[in-house]
Coordinates of C-alpha atoms in Angstrom, one line a residue:
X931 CA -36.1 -7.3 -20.7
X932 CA -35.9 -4.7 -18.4
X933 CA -36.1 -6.6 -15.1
X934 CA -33.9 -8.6 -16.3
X935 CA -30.9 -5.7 -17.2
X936 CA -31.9 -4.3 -12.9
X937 CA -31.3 -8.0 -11.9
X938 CA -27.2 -7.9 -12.6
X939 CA -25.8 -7.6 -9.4
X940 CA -22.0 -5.3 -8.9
X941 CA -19.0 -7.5 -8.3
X942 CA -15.9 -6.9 -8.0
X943 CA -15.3 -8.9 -11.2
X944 CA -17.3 -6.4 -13.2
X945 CA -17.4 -3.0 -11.0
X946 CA -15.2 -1.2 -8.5
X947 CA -14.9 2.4 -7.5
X948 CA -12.3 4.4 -9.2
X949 CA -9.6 5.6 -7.1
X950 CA -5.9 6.6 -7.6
X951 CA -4.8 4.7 -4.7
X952 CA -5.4 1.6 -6.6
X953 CA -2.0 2.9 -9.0
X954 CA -0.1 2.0 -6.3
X955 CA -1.1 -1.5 -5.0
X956 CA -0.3 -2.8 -9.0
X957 CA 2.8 -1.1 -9.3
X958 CA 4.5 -2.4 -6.4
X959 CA 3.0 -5.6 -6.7
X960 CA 4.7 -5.8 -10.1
X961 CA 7.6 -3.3 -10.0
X962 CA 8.9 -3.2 -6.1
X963 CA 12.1 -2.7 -6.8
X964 CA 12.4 0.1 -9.6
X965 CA 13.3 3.7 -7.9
X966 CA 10.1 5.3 -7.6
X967 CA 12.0 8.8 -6.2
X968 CA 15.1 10.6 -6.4
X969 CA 15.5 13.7 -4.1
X970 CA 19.2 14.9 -3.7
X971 CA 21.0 11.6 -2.6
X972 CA 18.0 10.0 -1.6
X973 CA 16.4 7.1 -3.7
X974 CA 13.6 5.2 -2.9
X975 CA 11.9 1.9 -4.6
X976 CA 8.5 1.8 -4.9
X977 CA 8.3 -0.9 -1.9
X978 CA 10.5 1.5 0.2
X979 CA 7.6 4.2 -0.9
X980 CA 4.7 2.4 0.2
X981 CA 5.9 1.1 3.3
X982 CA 6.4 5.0 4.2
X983 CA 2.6 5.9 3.0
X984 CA 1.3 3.2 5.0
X985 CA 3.0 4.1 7.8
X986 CA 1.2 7.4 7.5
X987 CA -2.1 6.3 6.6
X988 CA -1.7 4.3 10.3
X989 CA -0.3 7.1 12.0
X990 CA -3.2 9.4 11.0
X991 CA -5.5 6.3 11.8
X992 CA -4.0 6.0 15.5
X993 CA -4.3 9.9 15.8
X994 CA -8.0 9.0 15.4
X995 CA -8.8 10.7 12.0
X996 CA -10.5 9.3 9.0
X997 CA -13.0 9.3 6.7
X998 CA -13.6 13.5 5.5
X999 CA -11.3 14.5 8.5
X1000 CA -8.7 17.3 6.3
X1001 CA -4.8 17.2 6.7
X1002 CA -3.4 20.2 5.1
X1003 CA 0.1 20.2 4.1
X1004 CA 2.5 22.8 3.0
X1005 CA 6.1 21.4 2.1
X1006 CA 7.9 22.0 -1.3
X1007 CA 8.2 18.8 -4.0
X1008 CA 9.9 16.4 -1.1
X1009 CA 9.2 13.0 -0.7
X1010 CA 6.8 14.2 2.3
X1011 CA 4.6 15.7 -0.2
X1012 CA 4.5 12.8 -2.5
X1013 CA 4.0 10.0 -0.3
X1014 CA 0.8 12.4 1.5
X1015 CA -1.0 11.8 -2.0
X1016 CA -1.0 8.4 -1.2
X1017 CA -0.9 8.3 2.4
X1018 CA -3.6 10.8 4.0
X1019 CA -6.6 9.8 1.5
X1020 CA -5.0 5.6 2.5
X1021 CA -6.7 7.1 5.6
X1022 CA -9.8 7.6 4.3
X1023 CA -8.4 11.5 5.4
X1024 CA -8.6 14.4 2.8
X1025 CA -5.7 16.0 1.3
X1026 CA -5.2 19.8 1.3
X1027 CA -2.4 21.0 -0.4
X1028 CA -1.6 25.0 0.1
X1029 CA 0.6 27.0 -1.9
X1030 CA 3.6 27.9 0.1
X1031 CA 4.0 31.3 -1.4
X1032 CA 0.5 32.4 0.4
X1033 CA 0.8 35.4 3.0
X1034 CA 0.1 34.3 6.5
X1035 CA -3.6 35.6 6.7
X1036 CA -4.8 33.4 3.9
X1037 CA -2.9 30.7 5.1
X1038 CA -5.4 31.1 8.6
X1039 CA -7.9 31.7 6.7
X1040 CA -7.6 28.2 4.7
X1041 CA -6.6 26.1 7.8
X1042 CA -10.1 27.7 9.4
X1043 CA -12.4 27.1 6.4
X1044 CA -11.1 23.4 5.7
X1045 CA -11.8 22.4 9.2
X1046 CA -8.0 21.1 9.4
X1047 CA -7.2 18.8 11.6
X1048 CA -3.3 18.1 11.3
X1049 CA -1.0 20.4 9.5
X1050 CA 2.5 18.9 8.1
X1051 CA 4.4 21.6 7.3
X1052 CA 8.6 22.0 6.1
X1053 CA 9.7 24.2 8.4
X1054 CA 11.1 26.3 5.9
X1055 CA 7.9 28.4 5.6
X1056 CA 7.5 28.8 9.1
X1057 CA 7.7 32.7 8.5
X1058 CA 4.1 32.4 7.2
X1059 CA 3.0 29.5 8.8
X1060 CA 3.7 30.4 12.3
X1061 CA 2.2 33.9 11.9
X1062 CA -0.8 32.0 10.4
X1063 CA -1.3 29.7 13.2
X1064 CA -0.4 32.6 15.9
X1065 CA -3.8 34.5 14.0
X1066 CA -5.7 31.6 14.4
X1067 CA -9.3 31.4 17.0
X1068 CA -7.6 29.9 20.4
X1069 CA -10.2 26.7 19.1
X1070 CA -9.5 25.9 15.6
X1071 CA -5.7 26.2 17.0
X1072 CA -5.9 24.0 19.7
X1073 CA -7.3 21.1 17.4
X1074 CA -4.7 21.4 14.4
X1075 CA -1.7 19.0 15.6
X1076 CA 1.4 20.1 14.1
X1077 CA 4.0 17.8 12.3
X1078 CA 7.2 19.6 10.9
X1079 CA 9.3 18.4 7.5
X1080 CA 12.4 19.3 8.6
X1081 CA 14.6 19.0 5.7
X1082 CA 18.8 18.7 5.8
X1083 CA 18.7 20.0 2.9
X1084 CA 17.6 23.5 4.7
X1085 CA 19.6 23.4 7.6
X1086 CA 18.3 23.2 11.5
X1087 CA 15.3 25.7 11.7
X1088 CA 13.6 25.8 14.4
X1089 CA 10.2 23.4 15.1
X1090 CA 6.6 24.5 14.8
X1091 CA 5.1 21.5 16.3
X1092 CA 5.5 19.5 18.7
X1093 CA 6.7 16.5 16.6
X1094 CA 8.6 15.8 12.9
X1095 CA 7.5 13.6 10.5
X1096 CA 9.9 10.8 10.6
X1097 CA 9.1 10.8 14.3
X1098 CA 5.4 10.7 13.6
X1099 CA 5.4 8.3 10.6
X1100 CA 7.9 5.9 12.7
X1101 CA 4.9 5.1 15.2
X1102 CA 2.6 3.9 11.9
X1103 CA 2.4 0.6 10.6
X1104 CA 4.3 -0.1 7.2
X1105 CA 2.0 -2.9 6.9
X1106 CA -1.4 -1.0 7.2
X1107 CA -4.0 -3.0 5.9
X1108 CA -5.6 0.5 4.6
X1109 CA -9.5 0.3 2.5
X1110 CA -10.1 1.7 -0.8
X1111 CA -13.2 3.8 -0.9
X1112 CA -16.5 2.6 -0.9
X1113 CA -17.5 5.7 -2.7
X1114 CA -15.7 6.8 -5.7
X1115 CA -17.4 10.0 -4.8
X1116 CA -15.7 10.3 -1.6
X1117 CA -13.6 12.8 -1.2
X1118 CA -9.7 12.7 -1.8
X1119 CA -8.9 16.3 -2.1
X1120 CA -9.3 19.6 -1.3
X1121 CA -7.5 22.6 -3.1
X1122 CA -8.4 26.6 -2.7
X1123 CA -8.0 28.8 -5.7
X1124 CA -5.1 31.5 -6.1
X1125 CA -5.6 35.1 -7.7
X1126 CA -9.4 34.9 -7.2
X1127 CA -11.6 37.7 -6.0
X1128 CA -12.4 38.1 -2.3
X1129 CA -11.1 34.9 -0.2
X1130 CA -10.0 31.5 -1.9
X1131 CA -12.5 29.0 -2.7
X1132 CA -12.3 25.7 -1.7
X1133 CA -12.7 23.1 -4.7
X1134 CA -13.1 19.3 -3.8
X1135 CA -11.2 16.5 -6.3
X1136 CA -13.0 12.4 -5.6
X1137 CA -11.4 9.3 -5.8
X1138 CA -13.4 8.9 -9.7
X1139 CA -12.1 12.5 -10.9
X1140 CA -8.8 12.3 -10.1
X1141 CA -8.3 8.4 -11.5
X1142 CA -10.0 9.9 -14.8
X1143 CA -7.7 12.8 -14.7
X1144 CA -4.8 10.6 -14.1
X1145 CA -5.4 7.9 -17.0
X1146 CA -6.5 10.8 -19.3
X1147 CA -2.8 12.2 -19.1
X1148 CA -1.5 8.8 -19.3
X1149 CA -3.2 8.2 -22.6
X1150 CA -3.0 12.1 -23.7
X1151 CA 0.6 12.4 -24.1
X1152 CA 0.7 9.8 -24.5
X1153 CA 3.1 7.9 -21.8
X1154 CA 5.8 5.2 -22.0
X1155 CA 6.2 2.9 -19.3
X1156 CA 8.4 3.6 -16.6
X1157 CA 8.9 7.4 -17.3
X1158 CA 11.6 9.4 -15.4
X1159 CA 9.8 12.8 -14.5
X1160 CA 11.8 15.8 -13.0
X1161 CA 8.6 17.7 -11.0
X1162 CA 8.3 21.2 -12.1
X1163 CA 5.2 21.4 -11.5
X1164 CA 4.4 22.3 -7.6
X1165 CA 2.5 19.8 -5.9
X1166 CA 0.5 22.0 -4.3
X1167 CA -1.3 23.5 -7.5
X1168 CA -4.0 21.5 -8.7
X1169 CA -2.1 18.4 -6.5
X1170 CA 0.8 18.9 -9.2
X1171 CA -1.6 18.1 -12.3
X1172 CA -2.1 15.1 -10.2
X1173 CA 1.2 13.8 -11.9
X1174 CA 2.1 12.5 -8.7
X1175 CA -0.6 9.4 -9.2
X1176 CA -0.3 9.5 -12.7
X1177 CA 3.4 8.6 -12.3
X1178 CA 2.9 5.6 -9.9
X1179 CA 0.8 4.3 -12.5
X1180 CA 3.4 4.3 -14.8
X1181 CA 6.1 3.0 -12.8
X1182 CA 8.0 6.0 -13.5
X1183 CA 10.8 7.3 -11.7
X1184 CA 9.8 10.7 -10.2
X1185 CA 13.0 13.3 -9.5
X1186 CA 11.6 16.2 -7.0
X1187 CA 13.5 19.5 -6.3
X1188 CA 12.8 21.7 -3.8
X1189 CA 13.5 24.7 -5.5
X1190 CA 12.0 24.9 -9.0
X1191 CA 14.7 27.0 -10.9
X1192 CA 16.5 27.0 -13.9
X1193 CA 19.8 26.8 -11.6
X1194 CA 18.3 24.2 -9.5
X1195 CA 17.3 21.8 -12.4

């Protein structure tokens, strides 16, 4: 029987790689119109959320990255960090999230060692973040592109690049006919320990780990449908417990603050 077990071929009607991106296709296909964010007096529907992703997954695209190329990002819980969960690895690009209470030196250091290749960044952390690219070889500076978050919400600071996000995301397509992974192996994210000994170490998260991880909470707390989540956790630890894709599968309705405080929620 054996040669007969190797004979099944892989369809799609019986096998397809695991990946979170898949959460979102289904639940704007089905629920376009429930808010998938609230940040201050900003709402978005999950249509108005994917349009945005897409538009960075083709932005990225026409920068010419893709597949294993790293954009590193270091914003608070804004909509900019929730729709780059979706949008950079829609690129076939991989994410890396850095905490934003880092010193500037390990901030360098983790831009070096990931091989980034574009850094969005809230220009509320430029005290660190500029330092950090000022310490940086004149090489691995001159081949980070810069994209600034610059959030009302913190008034008019000044720029660290050369362009902002709504600027850069505007030139994308909101129609992106992006690919899911061929590999479920492939790599989605890349996150660098805190509170380690010597310098942080880089851990990689696949498509297959971080669907598992995703469906695993779902099913753990278990979850109803169309949650309403206030993010407390940062997005930058762990990608926020991947909650972030864990919530698009859910429908949920996800309410970010920028400051995570007892006052603040």
């Amino acid at each position: 029987m054996k040669q007969h077990y190797e004979a099944f071929p892989h369809n799609d009607a019986n096998f397809v790689p695991l990946s979170p991106l898949s959460f979102i296709t289904r639940t704007v296909d089905l629920f376009p119109q429930r808010t998938s964010l609230i940040y201050g007096d900003k709402h978005y529907s999950w249509a108005e959320s994917y349009a945005r992703m897409r538009q960075l997954a083709s932005a990225l695209d026409r920068a010419g990255l893709g597949i294993g190329d790293t954009v590193s990002v270091i914003a608070a819980n804004t909509p900019e960090m929730f729709e780059a969960h979706f949008g950079v690895p829609m690129a076939g690009c991989v994410l890396n999230t850095i905490n934003t209470r880092l010193e500037s030196e390990t901030i360098a250091y983790i831009l070096e060692n990931s091989d980034c290749r574009l850094l969005i960044t809230d220009t509320a952390f430029a005290p660190n973040v500029g330092p950090a690219l000022a310490a940086l070889p004149d090489d691995v500076r001159a081949r980070i592109r810069v994209v600034d978050i610059r959030d009302p919400a913190m008034g008019d600071l000044p720029p660290l690049g050369n362009e902002d996000y709504e600027a850069f995301i505007a030139g994308g397509d909101p129609a992106y006919d992006w690919q899911m992974p061929a590999d479920e192996w492939q790599a989605l994210a890349l996150g660098y320990t805190s509170g380690t000994s010597g310098r942080p170490k880089g851990v990689v998260y696949h498509h297959r780990g971080a669907y598992l991880m995703s469906m695993g909470t779902a099913t753990g707390w278990p979850l109803p449908q169309h949650p309403t989540y206030l993010y407390v956790v940062p997005m930058f630890h762990c990608n926020g417990w991947c909650h972030v894709w864990t919530m698009t599968m859910m429908a949920a309705t996800t309410v970010l603050i920028r400051e995570i405080s007892a006052e603040a929620i």
